[in-house]
Short mmCIF file of C-alpha atoms in Angstrom, two decimals:
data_model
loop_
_atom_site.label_atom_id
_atom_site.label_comp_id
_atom_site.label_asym_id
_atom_site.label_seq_id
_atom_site.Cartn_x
_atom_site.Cartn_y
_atom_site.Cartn_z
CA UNK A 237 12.45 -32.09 39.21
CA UNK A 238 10.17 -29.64 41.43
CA UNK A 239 6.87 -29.07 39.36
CA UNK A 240 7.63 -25.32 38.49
CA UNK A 241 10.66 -26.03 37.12
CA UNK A 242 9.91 -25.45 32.93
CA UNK A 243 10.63 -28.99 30.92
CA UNK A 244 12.64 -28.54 27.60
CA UNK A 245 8.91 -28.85 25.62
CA UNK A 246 8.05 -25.85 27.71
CA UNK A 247 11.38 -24.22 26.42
CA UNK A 248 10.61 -25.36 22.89
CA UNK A 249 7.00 -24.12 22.39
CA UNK A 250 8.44 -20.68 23.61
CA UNK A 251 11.07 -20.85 21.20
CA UNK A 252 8.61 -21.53 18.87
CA UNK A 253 6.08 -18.84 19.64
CA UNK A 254 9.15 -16.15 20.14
CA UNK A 255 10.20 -17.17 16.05
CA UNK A 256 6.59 -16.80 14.70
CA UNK A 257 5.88 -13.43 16.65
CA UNK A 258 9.20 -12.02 15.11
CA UNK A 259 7.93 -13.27 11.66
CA UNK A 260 4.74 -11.39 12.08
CA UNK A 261 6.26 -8.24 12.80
CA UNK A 262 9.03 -8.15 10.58
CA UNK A 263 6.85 -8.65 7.58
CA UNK A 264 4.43 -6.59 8.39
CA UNK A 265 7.02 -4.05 8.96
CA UNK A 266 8.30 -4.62 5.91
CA UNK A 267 5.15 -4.85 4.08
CA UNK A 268 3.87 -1.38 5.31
CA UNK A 269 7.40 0.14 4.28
CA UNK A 270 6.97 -1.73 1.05
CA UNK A 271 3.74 0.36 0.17
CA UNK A 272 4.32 3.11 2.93
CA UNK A 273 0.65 2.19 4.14
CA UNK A 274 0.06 4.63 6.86
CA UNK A 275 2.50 6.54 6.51
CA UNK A 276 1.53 10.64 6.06
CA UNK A 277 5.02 11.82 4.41
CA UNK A 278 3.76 9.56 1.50
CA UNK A 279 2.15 11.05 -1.29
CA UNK A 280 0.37 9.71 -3.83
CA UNK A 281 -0.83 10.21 -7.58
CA UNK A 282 -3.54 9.76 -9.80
CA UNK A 283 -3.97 10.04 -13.65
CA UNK A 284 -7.33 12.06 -13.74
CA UNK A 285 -9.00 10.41 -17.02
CA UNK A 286 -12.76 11.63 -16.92
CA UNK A 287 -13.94 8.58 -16.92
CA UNK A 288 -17.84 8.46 -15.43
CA UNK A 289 -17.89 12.23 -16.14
CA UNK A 290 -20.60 13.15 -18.96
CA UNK A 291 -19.71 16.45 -19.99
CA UNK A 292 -15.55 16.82 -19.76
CA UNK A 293 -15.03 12.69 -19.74
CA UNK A 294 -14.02 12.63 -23.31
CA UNK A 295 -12.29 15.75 -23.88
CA UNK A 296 -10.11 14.69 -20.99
CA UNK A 297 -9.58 11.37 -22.47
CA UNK A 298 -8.45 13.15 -25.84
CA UNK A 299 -6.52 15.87 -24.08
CA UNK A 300 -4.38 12.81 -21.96
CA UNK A 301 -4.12 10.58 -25.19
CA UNK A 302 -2.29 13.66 -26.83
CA UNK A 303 -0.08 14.45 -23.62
CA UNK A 304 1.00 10.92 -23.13
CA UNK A 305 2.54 11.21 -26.80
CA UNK A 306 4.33 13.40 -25.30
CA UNK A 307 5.24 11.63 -22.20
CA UNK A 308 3.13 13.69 -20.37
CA UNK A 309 -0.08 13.32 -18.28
CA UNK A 310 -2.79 15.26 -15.72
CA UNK A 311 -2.45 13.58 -12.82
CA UNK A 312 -3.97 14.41 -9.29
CA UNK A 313 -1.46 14.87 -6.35
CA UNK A 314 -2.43 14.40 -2.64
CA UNK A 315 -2.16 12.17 0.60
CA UNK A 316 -2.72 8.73 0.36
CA UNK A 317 -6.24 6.95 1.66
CA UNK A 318 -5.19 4.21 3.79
CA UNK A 319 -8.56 2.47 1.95
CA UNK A 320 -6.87 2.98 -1.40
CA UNK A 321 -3.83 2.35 -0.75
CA UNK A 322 -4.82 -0.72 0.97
CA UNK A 323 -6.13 -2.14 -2.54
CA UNK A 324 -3.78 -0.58 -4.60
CA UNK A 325 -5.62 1.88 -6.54
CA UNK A 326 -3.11 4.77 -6.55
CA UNK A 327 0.21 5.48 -7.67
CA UNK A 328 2.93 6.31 -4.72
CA UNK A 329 5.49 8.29 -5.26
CA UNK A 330 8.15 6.73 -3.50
CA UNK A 331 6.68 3.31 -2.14
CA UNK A 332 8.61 0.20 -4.01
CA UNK A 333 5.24 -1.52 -4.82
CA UNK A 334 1.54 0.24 -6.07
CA UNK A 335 0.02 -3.43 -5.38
CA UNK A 336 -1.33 -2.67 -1.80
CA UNK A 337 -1.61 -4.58 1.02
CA UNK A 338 -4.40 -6.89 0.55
CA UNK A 339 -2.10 -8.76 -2.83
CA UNK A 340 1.06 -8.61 -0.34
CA UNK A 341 -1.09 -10.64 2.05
CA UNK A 342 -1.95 -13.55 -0.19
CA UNK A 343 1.67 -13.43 -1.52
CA UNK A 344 2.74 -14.36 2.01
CA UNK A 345 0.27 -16.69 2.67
CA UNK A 346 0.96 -18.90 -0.52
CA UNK A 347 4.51 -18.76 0.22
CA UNK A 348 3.78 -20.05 3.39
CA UNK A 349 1.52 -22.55 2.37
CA UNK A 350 4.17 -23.37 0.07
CA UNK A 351 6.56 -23.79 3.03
CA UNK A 352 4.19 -25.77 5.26
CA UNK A 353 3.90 -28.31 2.28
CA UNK A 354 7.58 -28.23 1.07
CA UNK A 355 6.44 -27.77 -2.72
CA UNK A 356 9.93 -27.67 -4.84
CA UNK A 357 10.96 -24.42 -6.60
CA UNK A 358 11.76 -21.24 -6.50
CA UNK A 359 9.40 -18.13 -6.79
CA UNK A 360 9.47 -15.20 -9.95
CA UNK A 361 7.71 -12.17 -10.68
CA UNK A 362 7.28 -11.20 -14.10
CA UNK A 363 7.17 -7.76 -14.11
CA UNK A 364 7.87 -5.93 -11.13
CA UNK A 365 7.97 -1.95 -11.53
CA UNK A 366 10.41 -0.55 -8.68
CA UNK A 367 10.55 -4.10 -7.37
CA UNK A 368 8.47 -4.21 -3.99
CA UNK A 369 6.70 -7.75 -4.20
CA UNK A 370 9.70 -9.33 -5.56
CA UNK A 371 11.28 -7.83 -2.21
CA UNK A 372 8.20 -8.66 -0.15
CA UNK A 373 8.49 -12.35 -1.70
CA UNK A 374 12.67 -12.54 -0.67
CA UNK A 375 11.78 -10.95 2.85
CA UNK A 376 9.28 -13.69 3.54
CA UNK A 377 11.81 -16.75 2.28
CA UNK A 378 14.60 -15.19 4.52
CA UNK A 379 11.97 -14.94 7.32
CA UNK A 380 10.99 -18.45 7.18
CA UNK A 381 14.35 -20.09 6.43
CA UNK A 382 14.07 -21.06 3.12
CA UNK A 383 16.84 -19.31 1.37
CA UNK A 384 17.81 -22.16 -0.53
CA UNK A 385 14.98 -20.67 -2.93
CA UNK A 386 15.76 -18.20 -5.80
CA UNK A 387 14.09 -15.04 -6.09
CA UNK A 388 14.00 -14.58 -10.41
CA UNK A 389 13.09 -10.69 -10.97
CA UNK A 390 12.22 -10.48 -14.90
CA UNK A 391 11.08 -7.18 -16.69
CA UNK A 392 12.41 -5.30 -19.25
CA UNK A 393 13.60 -2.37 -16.89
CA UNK A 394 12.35 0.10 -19.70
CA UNK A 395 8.90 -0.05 -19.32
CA UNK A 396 6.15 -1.75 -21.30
CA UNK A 397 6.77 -3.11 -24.42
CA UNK A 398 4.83 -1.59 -27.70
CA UNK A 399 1.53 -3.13 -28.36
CA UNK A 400 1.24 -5.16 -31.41
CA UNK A 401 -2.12 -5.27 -32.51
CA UNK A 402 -1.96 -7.01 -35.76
CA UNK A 403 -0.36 -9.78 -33.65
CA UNK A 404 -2.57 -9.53 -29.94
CA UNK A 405 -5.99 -7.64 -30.50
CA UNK A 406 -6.67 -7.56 -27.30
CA UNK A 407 -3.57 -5.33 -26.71
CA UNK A 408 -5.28 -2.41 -29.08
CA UNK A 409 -5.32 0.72 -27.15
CA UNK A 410 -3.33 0.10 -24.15
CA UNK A 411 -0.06 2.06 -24.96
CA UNK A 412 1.45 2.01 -21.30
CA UNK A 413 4.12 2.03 -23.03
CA UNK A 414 4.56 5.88 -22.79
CA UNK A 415 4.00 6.16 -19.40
CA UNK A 416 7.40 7.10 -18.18
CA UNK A 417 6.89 6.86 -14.33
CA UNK A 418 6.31 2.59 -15.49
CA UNK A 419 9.83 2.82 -16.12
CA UNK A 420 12.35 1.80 -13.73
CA UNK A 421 16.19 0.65 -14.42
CA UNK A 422 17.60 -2.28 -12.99
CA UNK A 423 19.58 0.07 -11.26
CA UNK A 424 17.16 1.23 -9.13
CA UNK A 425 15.59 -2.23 -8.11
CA UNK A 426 18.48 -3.47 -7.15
CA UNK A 427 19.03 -0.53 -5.25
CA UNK A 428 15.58 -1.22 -3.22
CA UNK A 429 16.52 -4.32 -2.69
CA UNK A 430 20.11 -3.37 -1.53
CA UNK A 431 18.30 -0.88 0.53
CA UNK A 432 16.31 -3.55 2.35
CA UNK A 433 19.20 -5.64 3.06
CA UNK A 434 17.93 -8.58 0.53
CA UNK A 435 19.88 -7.94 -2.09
CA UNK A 436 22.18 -11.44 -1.95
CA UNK A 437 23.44 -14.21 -4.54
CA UNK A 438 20.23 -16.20 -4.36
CA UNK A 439 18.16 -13.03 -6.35
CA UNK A 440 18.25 -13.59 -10.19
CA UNK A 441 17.30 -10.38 -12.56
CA UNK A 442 15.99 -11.34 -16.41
CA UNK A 443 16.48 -7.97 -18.22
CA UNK A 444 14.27 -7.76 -21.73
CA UNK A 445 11.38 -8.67 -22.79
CA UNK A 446 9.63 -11.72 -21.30
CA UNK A 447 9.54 -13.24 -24.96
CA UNK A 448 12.93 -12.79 -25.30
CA UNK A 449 14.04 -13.65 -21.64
CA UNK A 450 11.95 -16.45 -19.87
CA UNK A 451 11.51 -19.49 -22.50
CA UNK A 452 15.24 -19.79 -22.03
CA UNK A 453 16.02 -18.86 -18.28
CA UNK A 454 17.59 -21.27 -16.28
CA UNK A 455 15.21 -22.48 -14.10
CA UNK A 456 14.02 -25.96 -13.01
CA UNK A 457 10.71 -25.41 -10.69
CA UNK A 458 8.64 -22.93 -9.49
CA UNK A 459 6.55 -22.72 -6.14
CA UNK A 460 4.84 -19.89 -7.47
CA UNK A 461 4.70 -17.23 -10.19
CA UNK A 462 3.27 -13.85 -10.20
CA UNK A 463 2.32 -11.73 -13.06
CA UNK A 464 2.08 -8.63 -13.64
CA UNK A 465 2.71 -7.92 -17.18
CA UNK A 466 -0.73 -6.02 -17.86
CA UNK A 467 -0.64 -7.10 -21.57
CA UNK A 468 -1.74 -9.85 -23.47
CA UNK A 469 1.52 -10.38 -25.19
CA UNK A 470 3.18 -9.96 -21.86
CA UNK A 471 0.67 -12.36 -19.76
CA UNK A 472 0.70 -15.29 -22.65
CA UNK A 473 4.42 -15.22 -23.18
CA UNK A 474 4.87 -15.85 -19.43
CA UNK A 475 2.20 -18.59 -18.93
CA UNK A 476 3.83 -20.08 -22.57
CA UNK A 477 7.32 -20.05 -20.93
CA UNK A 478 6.92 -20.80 -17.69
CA UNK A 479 3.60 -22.37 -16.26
CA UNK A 480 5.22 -26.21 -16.59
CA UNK A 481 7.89 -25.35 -14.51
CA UNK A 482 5.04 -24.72 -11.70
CA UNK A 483 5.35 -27.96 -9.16
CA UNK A 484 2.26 -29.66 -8.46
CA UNK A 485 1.06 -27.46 -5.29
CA UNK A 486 2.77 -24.56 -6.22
CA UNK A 487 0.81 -21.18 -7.35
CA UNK A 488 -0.01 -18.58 -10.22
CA UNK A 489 -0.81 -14.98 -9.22
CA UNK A 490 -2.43 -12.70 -11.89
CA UNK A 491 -1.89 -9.37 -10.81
CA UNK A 492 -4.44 -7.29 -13.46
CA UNK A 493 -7.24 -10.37 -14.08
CA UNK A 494 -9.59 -8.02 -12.84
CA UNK A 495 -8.35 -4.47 -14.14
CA UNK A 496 -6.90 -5.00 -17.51
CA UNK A 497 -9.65 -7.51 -19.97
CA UNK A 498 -6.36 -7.59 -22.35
CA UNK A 499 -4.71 -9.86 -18.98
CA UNK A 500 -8.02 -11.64 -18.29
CA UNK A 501 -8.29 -12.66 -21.64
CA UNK A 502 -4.90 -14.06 -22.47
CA UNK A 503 -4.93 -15.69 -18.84
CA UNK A 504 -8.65 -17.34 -19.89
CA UNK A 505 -7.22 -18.17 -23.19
CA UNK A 506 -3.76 -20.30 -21.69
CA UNK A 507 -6.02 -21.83 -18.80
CA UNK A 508 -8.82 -23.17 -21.98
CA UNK A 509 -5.90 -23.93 -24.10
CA UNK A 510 -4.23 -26.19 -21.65
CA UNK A 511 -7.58 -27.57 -19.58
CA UNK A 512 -6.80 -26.03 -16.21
CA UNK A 513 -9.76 -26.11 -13.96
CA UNK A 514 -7.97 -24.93 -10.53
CA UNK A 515 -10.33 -22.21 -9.30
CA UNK A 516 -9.50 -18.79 -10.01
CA UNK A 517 -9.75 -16.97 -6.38
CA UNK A 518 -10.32 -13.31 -6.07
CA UNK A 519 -7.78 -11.35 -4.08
CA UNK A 520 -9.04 -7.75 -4.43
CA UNK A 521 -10.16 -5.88 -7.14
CA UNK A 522 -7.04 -6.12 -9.65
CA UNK A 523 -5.55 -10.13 -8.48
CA UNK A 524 -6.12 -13.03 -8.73
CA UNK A 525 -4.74 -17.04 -8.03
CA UNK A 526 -5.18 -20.27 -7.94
CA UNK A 527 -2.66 -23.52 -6.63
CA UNK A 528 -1.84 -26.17 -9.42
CA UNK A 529 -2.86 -29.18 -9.08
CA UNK A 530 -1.78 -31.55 -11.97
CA UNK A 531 1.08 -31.47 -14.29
#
């Protein structure tokens, strides 16, 4: 063998490096498609509510509170800021996910820190809107090889459920129930993730509500969870239902510990309950996480 003649490792390690670089771009591809980051046909909108404004702030406040009996709000049209967008602190009109990119990132790099390690289970999103990280999630396990995992895609598909005081106190106030746009039919998520190409036999929907739906599901492990329920009732009754079926290793992603207190609080409440001392890391302004690691 002449000495510039490649050896089979050489061959390998390019094999390798060609696999990873067509990772990377396919999902950052499809995370910027995802949340249409960058994109100037996008539009996005804003429910104007007053808030830090000392003279209309509370007539604003009242005037929305009466519209959205009505299934009605103000809202505040215009192109997206890459910055906003970035953190999720918009509405899109037509993206598949309002999360942002910085929550997609940390989705990906659990999963793949769940990969590297080969923690057991399958990953589920507890509410998921029109469906984008649950796509984002079943992108990145197709990337990587590991379709053997289920994709479990649980909401209601009728928007948020009714708030219950009397029962959560913490829920008092937040009627996102009657925000219409927070409604979107199973339909329609299956069409996103039809339109994707990652629609297959290995993606699970739960329709109803997470009370209802998720003590019973069929399924044996998790390598991670996401939640993004926004209520009380909606964050307990997942952690309740499903935070033993989280292997050792695997992880729990709050998606509104830092914007809802309703979330924060029934997420402190299950991790004092139960004695959980894994670290809470910050993701952005909204999520949170933190990797299991004891039964």
């Amino acid at each position: 063998m002449t000495t510039d003649e490649p050896t089979h490792h050489d061959d390998d390690s390019s094999v390798v490096g060609n696999t990873q670089m067509l990772r990377e771009r396919y999902c950052s591809l499809l995370q910027r498609s995802l949340t249409r980051y960058e994109m100037e046909a996008e539009t996005s909108y804003t429910p104007i509510e007053g808030v830090g404004h000392t003279v209309l702030g509370p007539i604003i406040q009242g005037v929305q509170r009466i519209l959205r009996t009505r299934s009605h709000a103000i809202v505040k049209f215009g192109p997206p800021d890459n910055e906003v967008r970035s953190e999720g602190r918009d509405w899109p009109m037509s993206a598949e996910t309002m999360v942002g990119m910085k929550r997609l990132d940390n989705l990906r790099e659990c999963l793949e820190q769940v990969f590297a390690d080969d923690v057991s289970g399958d990953v589920l999103e507890a509410g998921v809107w029109r469906g984008g990280s649950s796509i984002f999630m079943r992108g990145v396990i197709v990337a990587y090889g590991e379709g053997h995992r289920r994709s479990w895609v649980a909401d209601s598909f009728a928007g948020l459920p009714k708030t219950e005081p009397g029962r959560y106190p913490s829920d008092k106030g937040l009627d996102l129930y009657k925000y219409d746009q927070l409604s979107v039919s199973l339909e329609t998520v299956k069409a996103n993730f039809a339109k994707y190409d990652l629609l297959d036999e290995s993606v699970h929907f739960l329709q109803g509500w997470f009370e209802d739906t998720l003590p019973t599901a069929p399924i044996d492990q998790l390598a991670l969870l996401r939640l993004d329920g926004d209520l009380y009732s909606s964050t307990i009754q997942t952690l309740d239902a499903l935070y033993d079926k989280v292997s050792v290793g695997g992880f729990v992603v709050v998606d509104d510990y830092g914007s809802i207190p309703a979330c924060k609080q029934a997420t402190d409440d299950f991790r004092a309950r139960r004695r959980i001392e894994d670290t809470i890391q910050v993701i952005d302004w909204a999520g949170v996480y933190w990797r299991k690691s004891q039964s």
